[in-house]
Amino acid sequence: MDIPDVKEKWIGKINEITIGATKEDGGTRTSVVKVGGHTTLPFLTFEGEMGNKPVVAGFISDVVPDWPDAVKKAIGDEINNPVEWAQKNVEEFGVDLISLKLIGADPAGKDASPDECAKVVEDVLKGVGVPLIIWGCGDDEKDNAVLPPCSQVAKGENCLIGSAKETNYMTIVAICKADKHKIISEAPVDINIGKQVNILLQDAGFDLKDVVMYQTTAALGYGFDYVYTILERARIAGLKGDELMAAPQICDVAGETYRVKEAVADEDVLPGWGTIEKRAPMWEAVCANVYLQAGADILILAHPDAISITKEVIDRSMQ
Amino acid sequence: MILVGERINAGFKDIREAIVNKDADVIKEWAKKQADAKATYIDVNLGTASNKPEDLCWMIECVQDVVDTPISIDNNKPLMLKEAIPVCKKPPLINSTTAQEDKMNELFPLVAEYGASIVGLVMDEAGSPKTADKRVENAGKIVAKAMEFGISPEQIFLDPIIMPLKYMQDQAVEILNATNQFKLFSDPPCHIICGLSNISNGAKHKRLINRVFMAMMIANGCDSVICDVMDDELINTILTAELIMNKSIYADSYIEAFKK
C-alpha cells in the first residue's frame, strides 16, 4: 500500500501586490516591489509556490525617533535628515523600499503641519528611487488632515499608505482611489476586526487586491505570540480560500522593538543581559525572523545589523 | 460551504416546459440568479422531461453560456453521463452513484478520467438504509471502491440520504449520527452533502425545518448542500453555523461580506 500523501492542499492564493510605479506606469520609481502571490505557508515550497519573497522596508521618520543612542549611532548622523536616512537605507543597508512614519505630525509632539509633512514625502521621493510606504502619526484626526496632501504629492507613485482602521477609513480610501495608492488596513491584534476592516474597504469600493494587512506588531516579550498566531491564522484563512483574508501582511518591527525595555535599556539597568549595542539589533532581528515564519511579507527594520541578518535569512529560506 | 443550486430541475414546471420547448432563456435566467446567489455548482436535472443525452447537453450549454459556475449533473445513467461530462467546461459534480458494485464500476472510471467529483448515496441493493450503522457501512464501501480507482476523498460527496421528517421521524437522528461518522473515513475527509428539501417534504413549516436541520447537519460535519440558494434565511443560517463550527473567521459584517 502506498504511503498516504499528507501534504496540505491549499485552494486559495495570497494576493500579489505591486508597490511603486516606474516611468512606464506613470511614476518616477527606479524599482518596484512585489509581495504576496503565495499558495503555501511561508517557505513550505513542497506544498505550493512561495511566490514573492518577503521584503525589508527601511524605517525612516520626519523627526528623530526616541530610540537608544546605540541604535541611532549604528544608523549614523543621517538619522537627523529623512532624505539622507532614506538614501543610507537604500545605498548602504540594501533595503527594498522605504517606510516613512510622520511622527512629527503628532499633536502631542512637534505637531508638524500637513504641508510640512507633504514636503518631507516629496523630498524623500526625490531622494530615493525605491517605492515608499507612508504612515501618519497614529492620531486619526491629524492623519486625516496630513495624509491627503502627502498622497497628492506622491500621486502616481503607487505608494502604500497607512492606515485604514475600523473607525477611520473613509479619508484614506478616498485619497488612495484618487491618487492611485495601495492601502494598509489596520486592526488591533484582532483577526475579526482585521476581516471587518477589509469588508468595510471593499464596501467603500476599494479593491482588496490593493490592500496589505497590518495587525499592529508586538516586540518579543510583549504579546509577540498573539500577533504571531494572528498573522498565521490570517494566512491560513487566505490559503483556504477566504478572499477577505488573502492580503499580504506588514510588520513594523523597528517601531515596536525600540519601545520595550529589553531592547533599549543598557547593561547597567539590566545586568547580565549583554551590551545594548549587540542586544538591540538582535531583539529586532529575532522579532523580524520569527514574523517571517508567521506570514509577514513586509518587515520594517531600522538597525543595519538587523537588516542584514534578516535579508540573509530571507535569501537562505527561499533557497 | 459548497452550495449546489437545485432550481434547474424538470421537477419544476417552468424548467420542464423549457426543456420540452427548448426555451433557453428560462434555463439561463435561473443559472444567472443562482450564480448571483453564490452557488458553487449549478445542478442540472432532466427529470422525466426527456431521456435524450442531447437534451441534457443542451441544458448544460445553456447554463455555461451565461455563467462559469461548474455544473452538477443530476443523472446516474452512464450513457447520458458519457455524453454530458465532456460538454462541461469545468470538472462537474456527478449526482450520483449508490454503493452498488456494478454502479460504482460503471461511474468511477468516468470520475477518474475527467477529474470530476461524485455524490455517493449510501444505499445499496437493499434500498435506503434505516440505521446509522448501515449508512456508515455503505459509505465505507463507496470510499474504499473510489480509492481503487485513484479517486481522492475530496472528489467524493457522501450523501446520508435525507428522509422526510413528517413521514419517517425516526430517521433524522440516524442521519445525523451517520454524518458524524463519515468524517472519520479519511484525512482530509470526504465531503458530506445533503439534498436538503427532502427533510421538509410534505411538511407545513418547510423553510424552518430546512434551516434547523441544515444547522444540525453542519454541526455534524456536513459541508455541502443541494438547496434553494435563493433562500436568504437558509444561507444566513449556513453562514452562521459555519462560524459556530469555526470553519470561517468571524467579522461583524459576515453576512454582507458573503453577499458582496
XYZ file of C-alpha atoms in Angstrom:
579
model
C 0.000 0.000 0.000
C 1.230 3.480 -0.827
C 2.117 5.848 1.982
C -0.727 8.395 2.051
C 0.102 11.898 0.885
C -0.220 14.108 3.940
C 0.671 17.395 2.272
C -1.741 20.275 2.738
C -3.664 21.156 -0.396
C -4.451 24.868 -0.335
C -7.114 26.213 -2.657
C -6.511 29.930 -2.135
C -3.762 32.285 -3.242
C -2.457 35.332 -1.388
C -2.923 38.450 -3.489
C 0.125 39.711 -5.356
C 0.583 43.420 -4.831
C 2.980 45.777 -6.572
C 4.210 48.815 -4.661
C 5.840 51.656 -6.556
C 5.465 52.773 -10.161
C 8.236 53.306 -12.691
C 8.104 55.807 -15.542
C 6.244 53.332 -17.772
C 3.475 53.118 -15.172
C 3.165 56.817 -14.515
C 5.583 57.150 -11.585
C 9.232 58.034 -11.091
C 10.447 54.981 -9.121
C 13.538 53.214 -10.428
C 12.356 49.902 -8.974
C 9.126 48.349 -7.753
C 8.426 45.786 -5.046
C 6.083 42.833 -5.420
C 4.778 40.942 -2.418
C 2.342 38.064 -1.929
C 1.380 35.534 -4.576
C 1.825 32.595 -2.202
C -0.027 29.299 -2.471
C 1.640 27.821 0.616
C 2.611 28.757 4.144
C 5.946 30.584 4.399
C 8.828 28.683 2.822
C 6.940 25.347 2.701
C 7.615 25.054 -1.004
C 6.800 21.342 -1.094
C 3.129 22.257 -0.610
C 2.832 25.143 -3.065
C 4.506 28.179 -4.566
C 6.226 30.632 -2.230
C 5.505 33.447 -4.696
C 7.362 36.670 -3.980
C 9.974 36.694 -1.264
C 9.363 38.819 1.822
C 10.955 42.266 1.647
C 12.658 44.647 4.059
C 11.463 48.245 4.301
C 13.922 50.687 5.850
C 12.389 52.695 8.698
C 12.679 56.467 8.456
C 10.784 59.275 10.151
C 10.490 63.024 9.766
C 11.773 63.624 13.294
C 14.367 61.514 15.065
C 12.600 58.741 16.992
C 13.103 58.299 20.697
C 15.499 55.375 20.354
C 18.579 54.343 22.333
C 21.804 56.098 21.397
C 23.383 52.794 20.398
C 20.794 52.320 17.656
C 20.963 55.906 16.463
C 24.754 55.645 16.350
C 24.621 52.455 14.310
C 22.385 54.206 11.777
C 24.615 57.280 11.726
C 24.169 61.050 11.587
C 21.874 60.619 8.595
C 19.103 59.804 11.070
C 18.739 63.576 11.524
C 17.610 64.073 7.938
C 14.860 61.860 6.474
C 16.188 62.089 2.914
C 19.740 61.183 3.891
C 18.426 58.448 6.175
C 16.375 57.025 3.297
C 19.387 57.161 0.981
C 21.610 55.406 3.503
C 18.935 52.720 3.943
C 18.906 52.062 0.214
C 22.587 52.515 -0.642
C 24.299 51.066 2.428
C 21.748 48.886 4.213
C 20.284 47.461 0.998
C 16.556 47.725 1.800
C 13.918 47.004 -0.858
C 11.743 50.012 -0.085
C 11.361 52.838 2.435
C 8.789 53.189 5.189
C 8.286 56.814 6.241
C 6.495 57.433 9.517
C 5.362 61.021 10.002
C 5.898 61.023 13.764
C 6.400 64.790 13.682
C 2.727 65.320 12.864
C 1.683 64.092 16.304
C -0.301 66.882 18.017
C 1.297 65.858 21.320
C 4.763 66.262 19.800
C 6.103 68.595 17.116
C 2.616 68.952 15.617
C 4.048 69.445 12.109
C 1.599 70.895 9.596
C 0.167 68.855 6.705
C 2.241 70.932 4.271
C 5.439 70.273 6.204
C 4.693 66.560 6.125
C 3.926 66.620 2.404
C 7.261 68.352 1.812
C 9.071 65.501 3.571
C 7.258 62.962 1.390
C 8.148 64.921 -1.726
C 11.814 65.211 -0.720
C 12.129 61.519 0.114
C 10.570 60.557 -3.220
C 13.121 62.771 -4.952
C 15.959 61.441 -2.831
C 15.485 57.717 -3.466
C 14.240 55.593 -6.355
C 12.701 52.736 -4.338
C 8.958 52.548 -3.541
C 7.610 54.336 -0.489
C 5.325 53.405 2.396
C 3.759 56.445 4.064
C 2.302 56.356 7.585
C 0.592 59.104 9.511
C 1.361 59.693 13.178
C -1.420 57.463 14.516
C -3.724 60.296 15.626
C -6.848 59.772 13.497
C -7.916 63.385 13.262
C -4.449 64.669 12.437
C -3.798 61.858 9.970
C -6.986 62.740 8.103
C -5.508 66.205 7.614
C -1.923 65.120 6.947
C -2.340 62.166 4.608
C -4.319 63.864 1.784
C -1.542 66.349 0.835
C 1.087 63.615 1.309
C -0.883 61.385 -1.038
C -1.227 64.170 -3.566
C 2.482 64.952 -3.810
C 3.047 61.222 -4.356
C 0.305 60.894 -6.947
C 1.035 58.148 -9.464
C 3.916 56.730 -7.403
C 1.783 53.773 -6.243
C 2.789 54.149 -2.602
C 1.457 52.053 0.257
C -0.383 54.338 2.683
C -1.348 53.578 6.266
C -3.517 53.067 7.869
C -7.233 52.383 7.499
C -8.949 51.443 10.765
C -12.450 50.233 11.571
C -13.325 53.660 12.947
C -11.396 55.748 10.431
C -11.061 54.646 6.827
C -13.085 56.886 4.530
C -10.424 59.589 4.042
C -7.693 57.109 3.227
C -9.942 55.210 0.793
C -10.779 58.471 -0.981
C -7.163 59.624 -1.338
C -5.832 56.220 -2.349
C -8.512 55.851 -5.013
C -7.912 59.378 -6.301
C -4.117 59.244 -6.310
C -3.759 55.516 -7.099
C -2.064 54.229 -3.984
C -2.351 50.982 -2.030
C -3.823 50.817 1.485
C -2.665 49.329 4.779
C -5.691 48.023 6.718
C -5.038 48.045 10.443
C -6.568 46.053 13.295
C -5.509 45.937 16.959
C -4.236 42.335 17.158
C -7.765 41.196 16.362
C -8.433 38.898 13.445
C -12.178 39.601 13.460
C -11.657 43.344 13.246
C -8.985 42.757 10.595
C -11.553 40.979 8.464
C -14.173 43.606 9.227
C -11.881 46.465 8.116
C -11.310 44.672 4.831
C -15.070 44.247 4.364
C -15.517 47.977 5.015
C -12.804 48.859 2.486
C -14.495 46.603 -0.067
C -17.887 48.184 0.674
C -16.312 51.607 0.147
C -15.356 50.473 -3.348
C -11.689 49.721 -2.720
C -10.247 46.635 -4.398
C -8.977 44.209 -1.764
C -6.261 43.169 -4.190
C -4.698 46.565 -3.358
C -4.648 46.034 0.414
C -1.894 44.994 2.819
C -2.984 43.904 6.311
C -1.398 45.270 9.472
C -2.289 43.570 12.741
C -0.087 46.058 14.572
C 3.165 44.467 15.754
C 4.415 43.322 19.119
C 8.036 43.082 20.176
C 9.334 39.861 21.659
C 8.096 39.562 25.225
C 5.165 41.925 24.784
C 2.356 39.989 23.123
C 4.594 38.675 20.379
C 2.852 35.284 20.329
C -0.575 36.933 19.940
C 0.497 38.765 16.824
C 2.298 35.683 15.514
C -0.792 33.490 15.773
C -2.985 36.141 14.174
C -0.647 36.558 11.206
C -0.557 32.792 10.823
C -4.303 32.344 11.166
C -4.996 35.094 8.649
C -2.572 33.486 6.206
C -4.174 30.056 6.662
C -7.631 31.565 6.092
C -6.384 33.227 2.907
C -4.876 29.990 1.650
C -8.113 28.177 2.467
C -9.931 30.478 0.076
C -11.165 33.333 2.307
C -10.662 36.185 -0.163
C -11.182 38.752 2.568
C -8.035 37.465 4.296
C -5.875 36.909 1.221
C -3.874 40.126 1.598
C -0.117 40.250 2.193
C 0.888 41.347 5.707
C 3.195 44.021 7.081
C 5.001 44.276 10.444
C 6.518 47.421 11.937
C 9.293 45.616 13.758
C 11.629 48.578 14.329
C 8.815 50.836 15.501
C 7.824 48.335 18.184
C 11.163 46.854 19.191
C 12.602 50.132 20.422
C 9.691 50.670 22.778
C 10.488 47.722 25.052
C 12.990 47.853 27.844
C 14.889 44.712 26.801
C 15.817 46.433 23.545
C 16.517 49.901 24.889
C 17.961 49.555 28.415
C 21.706 49.199 28.792
C 23.541 46.676 30.952
C 23.594 48.964 33.982
C 19.795 48.659 34.132
C 19.656 45.006 33.048
C 22.763 43.345 34.499
C 23.728 40.139 32.716
C 21.746 40.956 29.560
C 24.768 41.892 27.471
C 25.591 45.188 25.836
C 22.830 47.231 24.257
C 24.931 47.542 21.075
C 24.515 43.821 20.456
C 21.197 43.199 22.146
C 19.176 45.921 20.385
C 19.728 44.694 16.819
C 19.383 41.080 17.978
C 15.995 41.832 19.528
C 14.901 43.479 16.292
C 16.265 40.690 14.095
C 14.729 37.904 16.170
C 11.292 39.525 16.018
C 11.596 40.005 12.264
C 12.773 36.486 11.580
C 10.006 34.854 13.593
C 7.335 37.010 11.934
C 8.659 35.770 8.590
C 7.573 32.281 9.605
C 4.112 33.531 10.584
C 3.434 35.067 7.182
C 4.851 38.598 7.196
C 5.570 39.932 3.702
C 6.966 43.378 4.529
C 9.198 43.888 7.562
C 10.018 47.419 8.615
C 13.507 47.437 10.118
C 15.989 50.092 11.198
C 19.252 48.766 12.634
C 21.722 47.899 9.844
C 22.679 44.623 11.568
C 19.025 43.594 11.927
C 18.503 44.401 8.258
C 21.492 42.386 7.070
C 20.665 39.365 9.254
C 17.041 39.377 8.110
C 17.938 39.739 4.434
C 20.324 36.820 4.742
C 17.689 34.676 6.459
C 15.136 35.518 3.753
C 17.572 34.603 0.995
C 18.545 31.336 2.660
C 14.931 30.427 3.393
C 13.982 30.993 -0.232
C 16.620 28.532 -1.485
C -19.917 25.645 2.343
C -20.414 24.115 -1.071
C -23.805 25.265 -2.342
C -25.445 23.314 -5.167
C -28.296 25.309 -6.712
C -31.231 22.959 -7.178
C -33.548 25.060 -9.306
C -32.777 23.842 -12.864
C -34.733 20.658 -12.360
C -37.519 19.368 -14.578
C -39.490 18.737 -11.414
C -40.275 22.460 -11.623
C -42.946 23.212 -14.183
C -41.151 26.138 -15.841
C -37.999 24.066 -16.363
C -39.950 21.083 -17.695
C -41.665 23.321 -20.240
C -38.384 24.983 -21.129
C -36.847 21.575 -21.917
C -39.824 20.476 -23.993
C -39.972 23.795 -25.884
C -36.176 24.320 -25.988
C -36.627 27.695 -24.351
C -33.047 28.556 -23.378
C -33.956 31.841 -21.690
C -35.656 30.173 -18.733
C -32.618 27.970 -18.056
C -30.240 30.885 -18.471
C -32.198 33.110 -16.135
C -32.130 30.525 -13.349
C -28.443 29.917 -13.980
C -27.699 33.615 -13.553
C -29.901 34.014 -10.487
C -28.268 31.074 -8.737
C -24.747 32.139 -9.698
C -25.507 35.623 -8.333
C -26.630 33.948 -5.114
C -23.122 32.401 -4.896
C -23.939 28.820 -5.912
C -20.759 26.720 -6.056
C -22.332 24.289 -8.527
C -25.478 24.602 -10.622
C -27.457 21.383 -10.661
C -28.955 20.346 -13.986
C -31.705 17.721 -13.860
C -33.596 16.454 -16.870
C -36.095 14.528 -14.741
C -38.770 12.813 -16.796
C -38.963 15.640 -19.335
C -36.618 13.762 -21.659
C -34.261 10.813 -21.804
C -32.114 12.110 -24.625
C -28.445 12.868 -23.904
C -28.588 15.799 -26.315
C -31.237 17.477 -24.154
C -29.017 17.150 -21.082
C -26.076 18.571 -23.039
C -28.268 21.426 -24.268
C -29.194 22.325 -20.684
C -25.535 22.324 -19.631
C -24.624 24.523 -22.577
C -27.422 26.961 -21.747
C -26.008 27.340 -18.241
C -22.424 27.673 -19.469
C -23.488 30.335 -21.980
C -24.231 32.745 -19.152
C -22.190 31.714 -16.100
C -18.902 29.950 -15.424
C -20.126 28.155 -12.299
C -19.362 24.415 -12.502
C -22.205 22.021 -13.276
C -23.701 19.336 -11.094
C -25.085 16.714 -13.477
C -28.119 15.248 -11.757
C -28.206 11.946 -13.618
C -26.924 8.461 -12.918
C -27.065 6.813 -16.324
C -23.581 6.108 -17.694
C -24.688 6.564 -21.303
C -26.053 10.022 -20.559
C -23.035 10.962 -18.460
C -20.561 9.881 -21.140
C -22.115 12.473 -23.426
C -22.672 15.182 -20.840
C -19.379 15.215 -18.920
C -17.211 16.259 -21.908
C -19.558 19.204 -22.523
C -18.715 20.635 -19.081
C -16.037 23.331 -19.187
C -15.068 22.718 -15.558
C -14.889 19.348 -13.756
C -18.513 18.606 -12.845
C -20.120 17.045 -9.817
C -21.876 13.854 -10.857
C -25.045 13.220 -8.923
C -24.950 10.268 -8.181
C -23.850 6.702 -7.565
C -25.000 4.275 -4.890
C -22.854 1.756 -3.019
C -23.798 -0.949 -5.530
C -20.725 -2.575 -7.095
C -21.925 -2.526 -10.691
C -22.984 1.120 -10.428
C -19.635 2.208 -8.983
C -17.714 0.134 -11.546
C -19.543 1.979 -14.313
C -19.281 5.507 -12.926
C -15.942 5.715 -11.127
C -13.848 5.333 -14.312
C -15.632 8.404 -15.695
C -14.986 10.341 -12.480
C -11.301 9.425 -12.568
C -10.897 10.162 -16.275
C -12.390 13.663 -16.108
C -11.190 14.663 -12.609
C -14.845 15.069 -11.705
C -16.475 14.711 -8.293
C -19.326 12.369 -7.461
C -22.131 12.152 -4.954
C -22.220 8.759 -3.235
C -25.680 7.865 -1.952
C -25.166 5.479 0.939
C -27.784 2.988 -0.294
C -27.268 -0.443 -1.801
C -29.230 -3.279 -3.417
C -31.417 -3.425 -0.315
C -32.508 0.180 -0.816
C -32.270 3.101 1.577
C -30.762 2.154 4.928
C -32.786 2.602 8.078
C -29.937 2.883 10.553
C -26.827 4.962 11.039
C -24.678 1.831 11.041
C -25.915 0.685 7.646
C -25.342 4.161 6.227
C -21.774 4.162 7.528
C -21.181 0.655 6.143
C -22.338 1.718 2.681
C -20.313 4.930 2.848
C -17.255 2.814 3.655
C -17.863 0.723 0.556
C -18.038 3.841 -1.616
C -14.854 5.361 -0.190
C -12.908 2.087 -0.476
C -14.063 1.499 -4.045
C -13.193 5.071 -5.050
C -9.654 4.576 -3.731
C -9.246 1.588 -6.045
C -9.868 3.941 -8.959
C -7.424 6.549 -7.645
C -10.242 8.943 -6.743
C -9.285 11.189 -3.803
C -11.556 11.828 -0.798
C -12.029 15.438 -1.974
C -13.800 14.120 -5.073
C -16.337 12.148 -3.045
C -19.523 13.734 -1.669
C -21.160 11.266 0.702
C -24.932 11.686 0.913
C -26.520 10.098 4.010
C -29.918 10.135 2.221
C -32.306 12.533 3.877
C -35.775 11.197 4.701
C -38.882 13.312 5.288
C -39.285 14.298 8.909
C -43.056 14.178 8.640
C -43.252 10.566 7.453
C -40.115 8.974 8.942
C -39.445 10.881 12.100
C -37.008 8.321 13.497
C -34.632 8.779 10.560
C -33.292 12.293 11.159
C -31.290 11.289 14.209
C -29.876 8.258 12.361
C -28.815 10.553 9.516
C -27.126 12.991 11.901
C -25.290 10.175 13.670
C -24.147 8.663 10.369
C -22.956 12.060 9.099
C -20.858 12.492 12.189
C -19.070 9.204 11.458
C -18.490 9.892 7.740
C -15.800 12.419 8.711
C -13.680 9.662 10.180
C -13.040 7.711 6.983
C -10.046 9.713 5.817
C -7.915 12.774 6.427
C -8.654 15.025 4.618
C -12.240 13.807 4.890
C -14.722 13.270 2.084
C -17.275 15.987 1.519
C -20.668 15.352 3.070
C -23.660 16.537 1.087
C -27.396 16.500 1.638
C -30.432 17.020 -0.526
C -31.960 19.394 1.986
C -35.539 19.770 0.779
C -36.237 16.065 1.472
C -36.288 16.723 5.212
C -39.306 19.022 4.943
C -41.141 17.105 2.255
C -44.893 17.354 2.829
C -44.477 19.428 5.991
C -46.136 22.736 6.733
C -43.134 24.707 8.024
C -40.776 23.697 5.245
C -38.262 26.538 5.404
C -37.946 26.456 9.165
C -37.367 22.694 9.151
C -34.785 23.075 6.366
C -32.886 25.727 8.286
C -32.782 23.932 11.597
C -31.836 20.605 10.064
C -29.132 22.290 8.000
C -27.567 23.793 11.120
C -27.623 20.383 12.815
C -26.068 18.728 9.769
C -23.286 21.327 9.692
C -22.681 20.686 13.391
C -22.084 17.044 12.442
C -19.645 17.777 9.620
C -21.826 18.347 6.548
C -20.059 20.794 4.201
C -22.209 20.730 1.061
C -25.887 21.035 0.300
C -28.246 20.808 -2.638
C -30.761 23.525 -1.851
C -32.598 26.679 -2.811
C -29.624 29.042 -2.863
C -32.019 31.978 -3.176
C -33.397 31.307 0.334
C -31.704 34.130 2.245
C -32.628 32.884 5.692
C -31.222 29.460 4.870
C -27.964 30.944 3.585
C -27.698 33.156 6.686
C -28.192 30.062 8.828
C -25.453 28.230 6.935
C -23.016 31.153 7.263
C -23.712 31.389 10.984
C -23.465 27.637 11.598
C -20.093 27.618 9.830
C -18.850 30.409 12.096
C -20.036 28.485 15.139
C -18.123 25.442 13.876
C -15.045 27.711 13.472
C -14.914 26.994 9.738
C -14.567 30.664 8.851
C -13.327 33.779 10.615
C -15.930 35.971 12.297
C -16.378 39.587 11.235
C -19.308 41.808 12.202
C -20.385 42.106 8.569
C -20.032 38.401 7.708
C -23.492 38.192 6.112
C -22.981 41.309 3.985
C -19.479 40.165 3.019
C -20.812 36.857 1.640
C -23.448 38.620 -0.420
C -20.996 41.075 -1.986
